[in-house]
mmCIF file of C-alpha atoms in Angstrom:
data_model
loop_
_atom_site.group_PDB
_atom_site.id
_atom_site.type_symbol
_atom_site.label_atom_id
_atom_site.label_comp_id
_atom_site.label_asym_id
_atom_site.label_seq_id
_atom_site.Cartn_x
_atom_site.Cartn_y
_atom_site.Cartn_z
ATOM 1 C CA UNK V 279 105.844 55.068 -41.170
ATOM 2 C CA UNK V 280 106.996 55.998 -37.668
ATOM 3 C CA UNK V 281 105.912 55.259 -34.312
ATOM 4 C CA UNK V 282 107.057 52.829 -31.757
ATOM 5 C CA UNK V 283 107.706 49.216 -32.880
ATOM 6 C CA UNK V 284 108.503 45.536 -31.243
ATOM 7 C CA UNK V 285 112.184 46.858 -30.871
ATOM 8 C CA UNK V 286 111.459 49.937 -29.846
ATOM 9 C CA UNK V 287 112.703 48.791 -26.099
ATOM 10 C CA UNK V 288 115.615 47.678 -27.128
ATOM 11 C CA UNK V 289 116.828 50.672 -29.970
ATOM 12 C CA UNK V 290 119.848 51.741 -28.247
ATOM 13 C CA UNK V 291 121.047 48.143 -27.860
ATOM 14 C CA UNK V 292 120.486 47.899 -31.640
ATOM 15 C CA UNK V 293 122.142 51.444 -33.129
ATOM 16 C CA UNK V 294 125.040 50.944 -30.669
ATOM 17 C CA UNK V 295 125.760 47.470 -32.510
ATOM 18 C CA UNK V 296 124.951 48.983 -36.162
ATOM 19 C CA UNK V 297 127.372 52.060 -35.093
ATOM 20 C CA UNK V 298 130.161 49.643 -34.323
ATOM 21 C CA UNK V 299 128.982 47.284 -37.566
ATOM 22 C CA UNK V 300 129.524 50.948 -39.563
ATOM 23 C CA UNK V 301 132.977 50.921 -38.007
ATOM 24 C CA UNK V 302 133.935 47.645 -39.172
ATOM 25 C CA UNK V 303 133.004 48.243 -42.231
ATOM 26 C CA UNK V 304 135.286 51.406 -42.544
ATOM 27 C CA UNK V 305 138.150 49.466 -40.837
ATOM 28 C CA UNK V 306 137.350 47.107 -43.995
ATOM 29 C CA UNK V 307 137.357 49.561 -46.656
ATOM 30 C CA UNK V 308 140.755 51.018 -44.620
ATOM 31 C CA UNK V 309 142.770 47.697 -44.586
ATOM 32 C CA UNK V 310 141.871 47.500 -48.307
ATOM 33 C CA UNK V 311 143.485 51.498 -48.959
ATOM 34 C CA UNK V 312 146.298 49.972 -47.022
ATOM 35 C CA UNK V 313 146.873 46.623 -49.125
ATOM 36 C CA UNK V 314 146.506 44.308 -46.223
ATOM 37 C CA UNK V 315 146.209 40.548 -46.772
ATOM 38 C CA UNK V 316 143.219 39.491 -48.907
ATOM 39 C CA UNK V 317 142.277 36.686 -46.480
ATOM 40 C CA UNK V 318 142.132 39.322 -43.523
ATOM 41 C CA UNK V 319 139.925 41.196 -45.552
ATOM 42 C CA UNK V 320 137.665 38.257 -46.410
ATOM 43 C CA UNK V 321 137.520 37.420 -42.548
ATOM 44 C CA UNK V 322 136.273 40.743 -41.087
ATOM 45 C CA UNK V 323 133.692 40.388 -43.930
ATOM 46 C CA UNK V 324 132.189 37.412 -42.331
ATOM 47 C CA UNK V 325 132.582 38.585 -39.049
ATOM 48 C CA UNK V 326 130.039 41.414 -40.519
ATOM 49 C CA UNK V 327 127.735 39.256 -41.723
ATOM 50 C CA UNK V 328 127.392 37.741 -39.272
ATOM 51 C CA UNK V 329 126.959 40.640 -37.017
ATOM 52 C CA UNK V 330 124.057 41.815 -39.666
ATOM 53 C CA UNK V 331 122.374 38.643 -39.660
ATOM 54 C CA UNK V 332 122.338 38.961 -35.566
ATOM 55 C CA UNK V 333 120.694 42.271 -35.544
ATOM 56 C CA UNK V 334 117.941 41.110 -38.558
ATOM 57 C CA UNK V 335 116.938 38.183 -36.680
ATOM 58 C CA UNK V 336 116.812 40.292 -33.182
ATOM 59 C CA UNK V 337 114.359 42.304 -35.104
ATOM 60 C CA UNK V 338 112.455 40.079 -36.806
ATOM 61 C CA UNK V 339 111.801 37.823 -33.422
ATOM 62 C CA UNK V 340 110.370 41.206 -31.750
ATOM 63 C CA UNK V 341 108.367 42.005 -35.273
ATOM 64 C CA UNK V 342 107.238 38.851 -34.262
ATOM 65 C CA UNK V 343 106.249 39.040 -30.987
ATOM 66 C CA UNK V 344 104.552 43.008 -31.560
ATOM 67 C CA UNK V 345 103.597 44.002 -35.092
ATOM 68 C CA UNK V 346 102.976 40.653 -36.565
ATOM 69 C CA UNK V 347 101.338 39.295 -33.011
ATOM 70 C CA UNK V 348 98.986 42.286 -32.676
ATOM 71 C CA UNK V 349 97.989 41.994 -36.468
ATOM 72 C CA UNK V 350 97.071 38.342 -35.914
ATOM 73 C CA UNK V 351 94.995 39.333 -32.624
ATOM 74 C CA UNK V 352 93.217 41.861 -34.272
ATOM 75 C CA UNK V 353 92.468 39.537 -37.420
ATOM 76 C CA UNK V 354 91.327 40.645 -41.151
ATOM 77 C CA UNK V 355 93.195 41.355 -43.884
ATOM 78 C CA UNK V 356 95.810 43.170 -41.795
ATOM 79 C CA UNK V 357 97.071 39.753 -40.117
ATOM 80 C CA UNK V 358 97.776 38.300 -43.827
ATOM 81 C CA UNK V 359 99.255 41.092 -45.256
ATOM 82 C CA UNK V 360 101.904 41.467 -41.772
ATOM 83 C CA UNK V 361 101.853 37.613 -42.348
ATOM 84 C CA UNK V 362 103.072 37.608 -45.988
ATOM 85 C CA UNK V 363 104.942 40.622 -45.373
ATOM 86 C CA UNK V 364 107.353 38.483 -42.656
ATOM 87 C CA UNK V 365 107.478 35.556 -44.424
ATOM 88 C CA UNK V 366 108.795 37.489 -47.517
ATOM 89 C CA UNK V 367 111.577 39.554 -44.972
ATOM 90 C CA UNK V 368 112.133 36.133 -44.127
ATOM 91 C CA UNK V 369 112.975 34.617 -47.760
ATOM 92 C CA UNK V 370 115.010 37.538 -48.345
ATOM 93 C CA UNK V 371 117.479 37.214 -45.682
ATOM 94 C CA UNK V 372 117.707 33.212 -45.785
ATOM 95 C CA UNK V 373 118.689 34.016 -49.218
ATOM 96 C CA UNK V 374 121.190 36.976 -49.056
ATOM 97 C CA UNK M 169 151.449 42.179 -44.150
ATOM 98 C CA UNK M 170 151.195 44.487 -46.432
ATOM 99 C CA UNK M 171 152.435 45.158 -50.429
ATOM 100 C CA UNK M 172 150.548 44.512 -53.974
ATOM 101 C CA UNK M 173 147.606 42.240 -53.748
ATOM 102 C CA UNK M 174 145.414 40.239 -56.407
ATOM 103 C CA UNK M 175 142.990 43.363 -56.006
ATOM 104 C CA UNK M 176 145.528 46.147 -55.626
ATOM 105 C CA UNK M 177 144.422 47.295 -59.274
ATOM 106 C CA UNK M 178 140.516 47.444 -58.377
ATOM 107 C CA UNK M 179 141.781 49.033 -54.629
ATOM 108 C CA UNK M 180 139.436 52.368 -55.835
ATOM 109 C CA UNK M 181 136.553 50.058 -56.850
ATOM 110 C CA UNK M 182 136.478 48.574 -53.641
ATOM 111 C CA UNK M 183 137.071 51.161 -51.265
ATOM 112 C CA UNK M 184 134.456 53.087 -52.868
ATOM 113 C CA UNK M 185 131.933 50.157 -52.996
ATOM 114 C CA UNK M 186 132.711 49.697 -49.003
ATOM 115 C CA UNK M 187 132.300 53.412 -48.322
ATOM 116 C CA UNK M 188 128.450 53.129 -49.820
ATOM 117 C CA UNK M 189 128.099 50.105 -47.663
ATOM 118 C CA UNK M 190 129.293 51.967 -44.539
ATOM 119 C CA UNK M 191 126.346 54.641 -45.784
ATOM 120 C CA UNK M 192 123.617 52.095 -45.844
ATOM 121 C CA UNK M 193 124.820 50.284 -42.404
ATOM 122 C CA UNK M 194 124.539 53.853 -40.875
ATOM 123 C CA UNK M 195 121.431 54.490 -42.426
ATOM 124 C CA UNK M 196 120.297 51.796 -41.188
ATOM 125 C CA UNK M 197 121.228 53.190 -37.616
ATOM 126 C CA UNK M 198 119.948 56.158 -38.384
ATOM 127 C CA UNK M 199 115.867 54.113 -39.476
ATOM 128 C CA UNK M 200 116.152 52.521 -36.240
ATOM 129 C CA UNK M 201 116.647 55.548 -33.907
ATOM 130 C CA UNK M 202 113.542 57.061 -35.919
ATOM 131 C CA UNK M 203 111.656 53.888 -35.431
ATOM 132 C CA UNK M 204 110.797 52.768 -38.730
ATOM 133 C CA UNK M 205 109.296 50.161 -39.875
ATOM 134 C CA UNK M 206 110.698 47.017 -39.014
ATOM 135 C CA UNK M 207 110.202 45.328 -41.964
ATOM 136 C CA UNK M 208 112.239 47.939 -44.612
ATOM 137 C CA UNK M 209 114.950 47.627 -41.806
ATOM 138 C CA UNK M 210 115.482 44.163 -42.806
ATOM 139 C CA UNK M 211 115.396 44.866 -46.465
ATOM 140 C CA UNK M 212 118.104 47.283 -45.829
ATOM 141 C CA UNK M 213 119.968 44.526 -43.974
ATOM 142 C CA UNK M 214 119.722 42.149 -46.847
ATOM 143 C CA UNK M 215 120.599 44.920 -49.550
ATOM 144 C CA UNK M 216 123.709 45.348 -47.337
ATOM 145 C CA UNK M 217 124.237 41.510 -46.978
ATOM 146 C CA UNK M 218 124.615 40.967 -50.428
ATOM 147 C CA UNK M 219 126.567 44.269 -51.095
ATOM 148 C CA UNK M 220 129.605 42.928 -48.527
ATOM 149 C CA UNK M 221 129.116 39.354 -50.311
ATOM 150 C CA UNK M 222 129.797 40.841 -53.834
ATOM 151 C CA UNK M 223 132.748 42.699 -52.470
ATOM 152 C CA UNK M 224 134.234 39.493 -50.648
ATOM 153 C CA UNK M 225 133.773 36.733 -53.914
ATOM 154 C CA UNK M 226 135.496 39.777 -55.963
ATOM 155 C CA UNK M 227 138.633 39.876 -53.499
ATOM 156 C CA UNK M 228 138.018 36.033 -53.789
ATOM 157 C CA UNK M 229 138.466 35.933 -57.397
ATOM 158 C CA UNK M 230 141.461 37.810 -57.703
ATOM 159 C CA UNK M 231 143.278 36.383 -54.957
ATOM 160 C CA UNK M 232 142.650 32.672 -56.014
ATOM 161 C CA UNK M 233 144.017 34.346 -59.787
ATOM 162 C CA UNK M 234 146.779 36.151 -58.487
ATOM 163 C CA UNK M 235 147.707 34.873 -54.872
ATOM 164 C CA UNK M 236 147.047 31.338 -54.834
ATOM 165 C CA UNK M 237 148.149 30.809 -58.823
ATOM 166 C CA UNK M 238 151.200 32.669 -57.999
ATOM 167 C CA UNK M 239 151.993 30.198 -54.830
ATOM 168 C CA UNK M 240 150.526 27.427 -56.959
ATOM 169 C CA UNK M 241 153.285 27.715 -59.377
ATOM 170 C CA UNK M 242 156.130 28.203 -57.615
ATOM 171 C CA UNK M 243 154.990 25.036 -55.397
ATOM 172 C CA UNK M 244 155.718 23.424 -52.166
ATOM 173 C CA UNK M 245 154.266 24.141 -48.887
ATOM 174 C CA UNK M 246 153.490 27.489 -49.671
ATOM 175 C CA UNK M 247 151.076 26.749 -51.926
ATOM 176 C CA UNK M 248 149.344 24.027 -49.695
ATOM 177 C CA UNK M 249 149.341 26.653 -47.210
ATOM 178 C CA UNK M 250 147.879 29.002 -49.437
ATOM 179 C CA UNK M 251 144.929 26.570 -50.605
ATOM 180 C CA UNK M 252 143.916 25.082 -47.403
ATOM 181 C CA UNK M 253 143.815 29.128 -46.264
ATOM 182 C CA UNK M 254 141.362 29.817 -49.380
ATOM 183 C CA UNK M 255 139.300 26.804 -48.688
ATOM 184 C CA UNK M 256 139.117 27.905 -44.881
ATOM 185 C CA UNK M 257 137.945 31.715 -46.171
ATOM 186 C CA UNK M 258 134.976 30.223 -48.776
ATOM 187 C CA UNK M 259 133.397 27.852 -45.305
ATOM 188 C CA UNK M 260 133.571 30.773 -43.938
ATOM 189 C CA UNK M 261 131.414 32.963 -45.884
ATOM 190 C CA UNK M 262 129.651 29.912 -47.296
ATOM 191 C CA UNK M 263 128.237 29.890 -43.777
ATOM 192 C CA UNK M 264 128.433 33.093 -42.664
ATOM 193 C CA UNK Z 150 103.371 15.158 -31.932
ATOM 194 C CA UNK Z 151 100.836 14.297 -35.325
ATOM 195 C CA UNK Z 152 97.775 15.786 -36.176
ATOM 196 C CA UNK Z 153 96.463 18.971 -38.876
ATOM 197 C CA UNK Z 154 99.149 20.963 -39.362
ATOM 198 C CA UNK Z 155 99.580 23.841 -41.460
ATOM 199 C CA UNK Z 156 101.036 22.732 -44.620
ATOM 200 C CA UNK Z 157 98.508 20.032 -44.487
ATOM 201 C CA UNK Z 158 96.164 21.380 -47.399
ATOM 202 C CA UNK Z 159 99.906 21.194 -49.358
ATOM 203 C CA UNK Z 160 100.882 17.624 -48.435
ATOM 204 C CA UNK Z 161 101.351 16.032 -51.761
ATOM 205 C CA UNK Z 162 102.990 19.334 -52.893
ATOM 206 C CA UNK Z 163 105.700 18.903 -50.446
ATOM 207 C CA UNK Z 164 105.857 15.325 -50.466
ATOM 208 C CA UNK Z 165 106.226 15.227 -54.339
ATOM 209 C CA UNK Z 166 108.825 18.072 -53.936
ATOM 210 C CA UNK Z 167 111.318 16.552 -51.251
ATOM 211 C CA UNK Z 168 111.067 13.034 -53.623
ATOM 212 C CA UNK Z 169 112.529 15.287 -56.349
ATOM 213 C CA UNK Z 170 115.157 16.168 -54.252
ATOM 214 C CA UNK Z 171 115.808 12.585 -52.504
ATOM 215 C CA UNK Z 172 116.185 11.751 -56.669
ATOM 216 C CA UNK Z 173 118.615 14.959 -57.018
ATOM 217 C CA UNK Z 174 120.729 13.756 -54.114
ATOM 218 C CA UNK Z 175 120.716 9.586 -55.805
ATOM 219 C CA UNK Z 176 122.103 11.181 -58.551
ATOM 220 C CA UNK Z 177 124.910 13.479 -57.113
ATOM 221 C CA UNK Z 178 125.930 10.168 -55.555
ATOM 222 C CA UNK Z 179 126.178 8.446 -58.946
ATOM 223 C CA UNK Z 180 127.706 11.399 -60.140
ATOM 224 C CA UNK Z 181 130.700 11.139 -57.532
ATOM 225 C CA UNK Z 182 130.878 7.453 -58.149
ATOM 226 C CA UNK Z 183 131.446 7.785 -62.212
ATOM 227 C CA UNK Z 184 133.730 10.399 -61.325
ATOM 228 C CA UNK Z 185 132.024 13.366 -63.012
ATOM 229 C CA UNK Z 186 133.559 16.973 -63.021
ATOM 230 C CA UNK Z 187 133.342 18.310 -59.645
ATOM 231 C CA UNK Z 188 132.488 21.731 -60.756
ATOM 232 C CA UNK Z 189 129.262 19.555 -62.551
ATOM 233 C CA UNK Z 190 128.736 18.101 -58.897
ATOM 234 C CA UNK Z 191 129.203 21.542 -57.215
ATOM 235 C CA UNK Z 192 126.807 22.897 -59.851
ATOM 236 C CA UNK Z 193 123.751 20.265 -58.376
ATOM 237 C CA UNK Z 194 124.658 20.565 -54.690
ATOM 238 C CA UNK Z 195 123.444 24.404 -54.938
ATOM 239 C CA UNK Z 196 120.437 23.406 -56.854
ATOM 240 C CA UNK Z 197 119.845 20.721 -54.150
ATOM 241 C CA UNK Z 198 120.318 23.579 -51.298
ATOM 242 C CA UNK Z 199 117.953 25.986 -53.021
ATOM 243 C CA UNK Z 200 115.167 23.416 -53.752
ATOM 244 C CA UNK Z 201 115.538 22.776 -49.783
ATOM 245 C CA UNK Z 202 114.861 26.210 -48.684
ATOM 246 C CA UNK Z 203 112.119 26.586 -51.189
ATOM 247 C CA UNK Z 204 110.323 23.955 -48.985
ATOM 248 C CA UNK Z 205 111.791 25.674 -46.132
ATOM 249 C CA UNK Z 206 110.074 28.753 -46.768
ATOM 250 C CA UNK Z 207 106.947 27.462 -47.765
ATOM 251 C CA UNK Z 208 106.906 25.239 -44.367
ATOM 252 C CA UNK Z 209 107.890 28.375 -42.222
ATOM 253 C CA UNK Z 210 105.081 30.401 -44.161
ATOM 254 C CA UNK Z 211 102.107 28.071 -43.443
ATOM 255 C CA UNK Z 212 103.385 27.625 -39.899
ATOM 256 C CA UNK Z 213 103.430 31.294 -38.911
ATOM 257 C CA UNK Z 214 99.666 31.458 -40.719
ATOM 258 C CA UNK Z 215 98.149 28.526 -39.026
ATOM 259 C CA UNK Z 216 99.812 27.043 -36.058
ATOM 260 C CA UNK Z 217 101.514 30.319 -34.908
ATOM 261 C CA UNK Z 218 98.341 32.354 -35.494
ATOM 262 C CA UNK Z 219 96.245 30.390 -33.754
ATOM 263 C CA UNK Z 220 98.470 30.472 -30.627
ATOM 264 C CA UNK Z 221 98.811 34.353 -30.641
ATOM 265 C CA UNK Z 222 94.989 34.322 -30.968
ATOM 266 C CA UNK Z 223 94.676 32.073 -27.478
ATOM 267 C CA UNK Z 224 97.553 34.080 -26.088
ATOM 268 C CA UNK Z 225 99.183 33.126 -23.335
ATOM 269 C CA UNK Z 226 102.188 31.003 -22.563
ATOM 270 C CA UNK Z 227 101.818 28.990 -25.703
ATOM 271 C CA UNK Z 228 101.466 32.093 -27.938
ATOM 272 C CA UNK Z 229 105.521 33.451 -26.610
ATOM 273 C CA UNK Z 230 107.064 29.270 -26.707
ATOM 274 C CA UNK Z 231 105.621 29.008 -30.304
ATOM 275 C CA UNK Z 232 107.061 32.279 -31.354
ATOM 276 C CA UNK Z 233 110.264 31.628 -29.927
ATOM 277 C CA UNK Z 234 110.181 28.317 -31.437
ATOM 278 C CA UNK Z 235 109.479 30.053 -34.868
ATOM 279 C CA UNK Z 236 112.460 32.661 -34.277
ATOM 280 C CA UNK Z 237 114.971 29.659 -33.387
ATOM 281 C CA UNK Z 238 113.730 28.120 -36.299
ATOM 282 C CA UNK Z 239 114.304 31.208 -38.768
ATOM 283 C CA UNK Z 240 117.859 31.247 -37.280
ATOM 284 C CA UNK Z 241 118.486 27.913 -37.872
ATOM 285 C CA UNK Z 242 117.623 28.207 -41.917
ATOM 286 C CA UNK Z 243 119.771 31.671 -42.430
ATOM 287 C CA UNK Z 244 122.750 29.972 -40.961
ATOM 288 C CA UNK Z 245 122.350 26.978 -42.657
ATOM 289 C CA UNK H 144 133.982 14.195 -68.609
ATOM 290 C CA UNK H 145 135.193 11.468 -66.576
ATOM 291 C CA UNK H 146 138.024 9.970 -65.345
ATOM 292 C CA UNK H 147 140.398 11.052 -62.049
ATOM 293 C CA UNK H 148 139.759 14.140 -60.223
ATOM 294 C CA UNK H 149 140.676 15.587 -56.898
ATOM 295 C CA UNK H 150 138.083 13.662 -54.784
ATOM 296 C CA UNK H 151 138.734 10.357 -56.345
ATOM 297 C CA UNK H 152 140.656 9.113 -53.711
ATOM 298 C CA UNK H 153 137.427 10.205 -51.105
ATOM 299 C CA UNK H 154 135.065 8.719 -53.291
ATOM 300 C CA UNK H 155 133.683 6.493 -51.119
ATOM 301 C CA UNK H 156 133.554 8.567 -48.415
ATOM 302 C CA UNK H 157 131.447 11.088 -50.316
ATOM 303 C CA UNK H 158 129.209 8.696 -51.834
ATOM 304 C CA UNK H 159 128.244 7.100 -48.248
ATOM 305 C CA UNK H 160 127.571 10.758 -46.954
ATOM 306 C CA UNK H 161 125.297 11.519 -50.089
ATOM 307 C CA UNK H 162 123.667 8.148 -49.294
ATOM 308 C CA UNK H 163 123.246 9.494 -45.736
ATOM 309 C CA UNK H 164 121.422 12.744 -46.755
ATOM 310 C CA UNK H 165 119.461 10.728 -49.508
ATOM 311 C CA UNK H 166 118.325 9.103 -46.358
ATOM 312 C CA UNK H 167 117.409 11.870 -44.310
ATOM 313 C CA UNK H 168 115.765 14.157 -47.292
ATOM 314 C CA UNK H 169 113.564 10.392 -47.223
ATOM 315 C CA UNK H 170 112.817 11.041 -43.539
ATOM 316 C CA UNK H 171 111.620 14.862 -44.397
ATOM 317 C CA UNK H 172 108.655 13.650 -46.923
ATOM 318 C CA UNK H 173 108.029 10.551 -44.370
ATOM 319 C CA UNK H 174 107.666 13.392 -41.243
ATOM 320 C CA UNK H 175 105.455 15.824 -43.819
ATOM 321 C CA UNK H 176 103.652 12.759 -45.269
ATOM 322 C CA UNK H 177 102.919 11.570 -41.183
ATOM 323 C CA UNK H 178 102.203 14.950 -40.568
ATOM 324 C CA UNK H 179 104.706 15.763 -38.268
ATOM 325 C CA UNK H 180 105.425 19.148 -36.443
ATOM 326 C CA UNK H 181 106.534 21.791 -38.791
ATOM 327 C CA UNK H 182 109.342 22.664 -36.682
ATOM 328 C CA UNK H 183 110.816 19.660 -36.272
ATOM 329 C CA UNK H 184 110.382 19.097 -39.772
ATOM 330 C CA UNK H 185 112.324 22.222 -40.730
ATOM 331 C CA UNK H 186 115.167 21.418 -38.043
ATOM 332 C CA UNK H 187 115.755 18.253 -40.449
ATOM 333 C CA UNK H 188 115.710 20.776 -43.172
ATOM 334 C CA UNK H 189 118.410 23.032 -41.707
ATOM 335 C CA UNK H 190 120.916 19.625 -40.783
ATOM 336 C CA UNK H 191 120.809 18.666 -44.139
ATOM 337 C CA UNK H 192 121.692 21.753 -45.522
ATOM 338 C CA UNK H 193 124.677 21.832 -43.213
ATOM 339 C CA UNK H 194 125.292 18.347 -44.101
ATOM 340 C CA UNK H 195 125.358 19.119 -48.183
ATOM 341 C CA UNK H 196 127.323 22.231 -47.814
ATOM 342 C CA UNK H 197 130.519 20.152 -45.791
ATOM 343 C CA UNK H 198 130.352 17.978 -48.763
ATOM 344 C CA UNK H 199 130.268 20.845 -51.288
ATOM 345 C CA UNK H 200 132.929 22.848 -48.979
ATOM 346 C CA UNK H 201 135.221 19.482 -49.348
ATOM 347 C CA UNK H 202 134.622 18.735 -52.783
ATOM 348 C CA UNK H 203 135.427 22.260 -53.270
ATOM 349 C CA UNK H 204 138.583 22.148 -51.563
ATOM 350 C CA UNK H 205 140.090 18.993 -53.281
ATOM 351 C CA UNK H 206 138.967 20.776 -56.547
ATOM 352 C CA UNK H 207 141.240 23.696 -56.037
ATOM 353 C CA UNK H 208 144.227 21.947 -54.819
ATOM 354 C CA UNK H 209 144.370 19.381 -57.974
ATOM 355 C CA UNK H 210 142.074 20.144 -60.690
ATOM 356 C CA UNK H 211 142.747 23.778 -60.403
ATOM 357 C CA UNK H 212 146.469 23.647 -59.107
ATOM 358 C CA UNK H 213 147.462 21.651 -61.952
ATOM 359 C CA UNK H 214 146.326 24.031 -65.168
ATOM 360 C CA UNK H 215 147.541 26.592 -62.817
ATOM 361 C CA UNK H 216 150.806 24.709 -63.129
ATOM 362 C CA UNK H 217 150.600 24.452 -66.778
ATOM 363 C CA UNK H 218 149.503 27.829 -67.337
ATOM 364 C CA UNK H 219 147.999 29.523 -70.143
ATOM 365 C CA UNK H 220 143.794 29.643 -70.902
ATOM 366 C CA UNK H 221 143.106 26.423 -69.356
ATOM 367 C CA UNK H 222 144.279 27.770 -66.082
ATOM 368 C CA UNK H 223 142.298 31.203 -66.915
ATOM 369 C CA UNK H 224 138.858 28.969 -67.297
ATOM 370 C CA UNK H 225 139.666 26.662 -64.320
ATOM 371 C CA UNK H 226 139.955 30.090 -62.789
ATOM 372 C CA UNK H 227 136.772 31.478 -63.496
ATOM 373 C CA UNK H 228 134.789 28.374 -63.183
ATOM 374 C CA UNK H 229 135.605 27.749 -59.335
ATOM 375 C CA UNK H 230 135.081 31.360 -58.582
ATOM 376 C CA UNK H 231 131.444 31.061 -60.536
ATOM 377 C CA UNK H 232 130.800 27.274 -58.661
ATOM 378 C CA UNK H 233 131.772 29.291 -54.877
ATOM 379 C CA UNK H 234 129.550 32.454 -55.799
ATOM 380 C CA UNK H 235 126.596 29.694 -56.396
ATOM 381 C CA UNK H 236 127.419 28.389 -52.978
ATOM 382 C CA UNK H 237 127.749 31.375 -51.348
ATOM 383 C CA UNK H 238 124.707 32.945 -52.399
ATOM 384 C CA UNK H 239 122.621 29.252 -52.404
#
């Protein structure tokens, strides 16, 4: 499925933030080649983590606010599936 | 700092497992500047999620066995320094 | 602020749920006091957490379908403070 | 198993912040069972969480530098198993 979404306005903000998450991760899987301290390791780790968990909730506030919002307006069996479908997204990332 | 670590013998497990994760963060880029759907966005966050948490309680695991034990038994401050550095790394990704 | 709520069909259910889990947290208590084996202790904590964001979830779910829905529906001012509402609460229960 | 472990001498520290949060999970079914706002009800959620995971992240930490430190110390399968069991306990809390 393509097509513009509820981030749609904001898609540069969010693949300039995944392109520097991508380069954490290889500085990650570098200091690891290079046998730097464990700990170190285990830090940038969170620090990406938590820079994932930023970007998921950015996009699930404007999934929100557009897809799930429009769904609701329109009513039907459309605004419980996007309904069930968030809260599921949801479950997932309070528990990963 | 740099040398032998407690995961120095699984170095190629880990640097490939981080490589794949660097794939799926810039895939993720990549379903973002093609506007997909929100929703398997955040799926792909949360696969990704718990891809970096297996890595870190791995490097965890060996460097509380190798590390830590090896401080541990030699005593001192080094080994408080050690623990209360461990115990600082699992809050962290306990809460991150 | 009282009144019908969303998880109001599911009162008892939640009710009867969080006593369970006042009763888990009574006995963690007793199990520090008789000095039990903190990995035991450890070992109940987590169940504790999960049971919480079981009810969590379940909250957060009726809320989007009733109280949130029927905001988006009027539209309006209300509609964009309960939605950021929601999305501060989601934020609140991944970091947690 | 009883008898002295690394919290003992925090005991009672522990066991009045367990009675604490035995409180508050009370408060969460009296809010549900008032029919209080949803959001405020998960807020209460999310601080107890928090709350339960400083006392697993301390009980956690006292574990590793006695219980764990000392079959470190002596070495041998004991140590191995101490080992293995905190790594399994922080993997539950990480992923809880």
């Amino acid at each position: 499925m393509t097509g513009a979404h509820g981030y749609s306005s904001q898609k540069d903000n969010y693949t300039k933030r995944l392109r520097r998450i991508e380069g954490q991760v290889r500085g990650i899987a570098k200091m690891i080649d290079e046998d730097k301290y464990c700990i170190d390791v285990l830090t940038q780790i969170s620090a990406v983590n938590s820079a994932l968990q930023s970007v998921a909730l950015g996009l699930l506030d404007e999934h929100l606010s557009h897809c799930v919002s429009h769904a609701v307006a329109e009513g039907g069996d459309e605004a419980d599936k996007k309904l069930a479908e968030a809260s599921a997204a949801i479950a997932r990332l309070v528990r990963s």
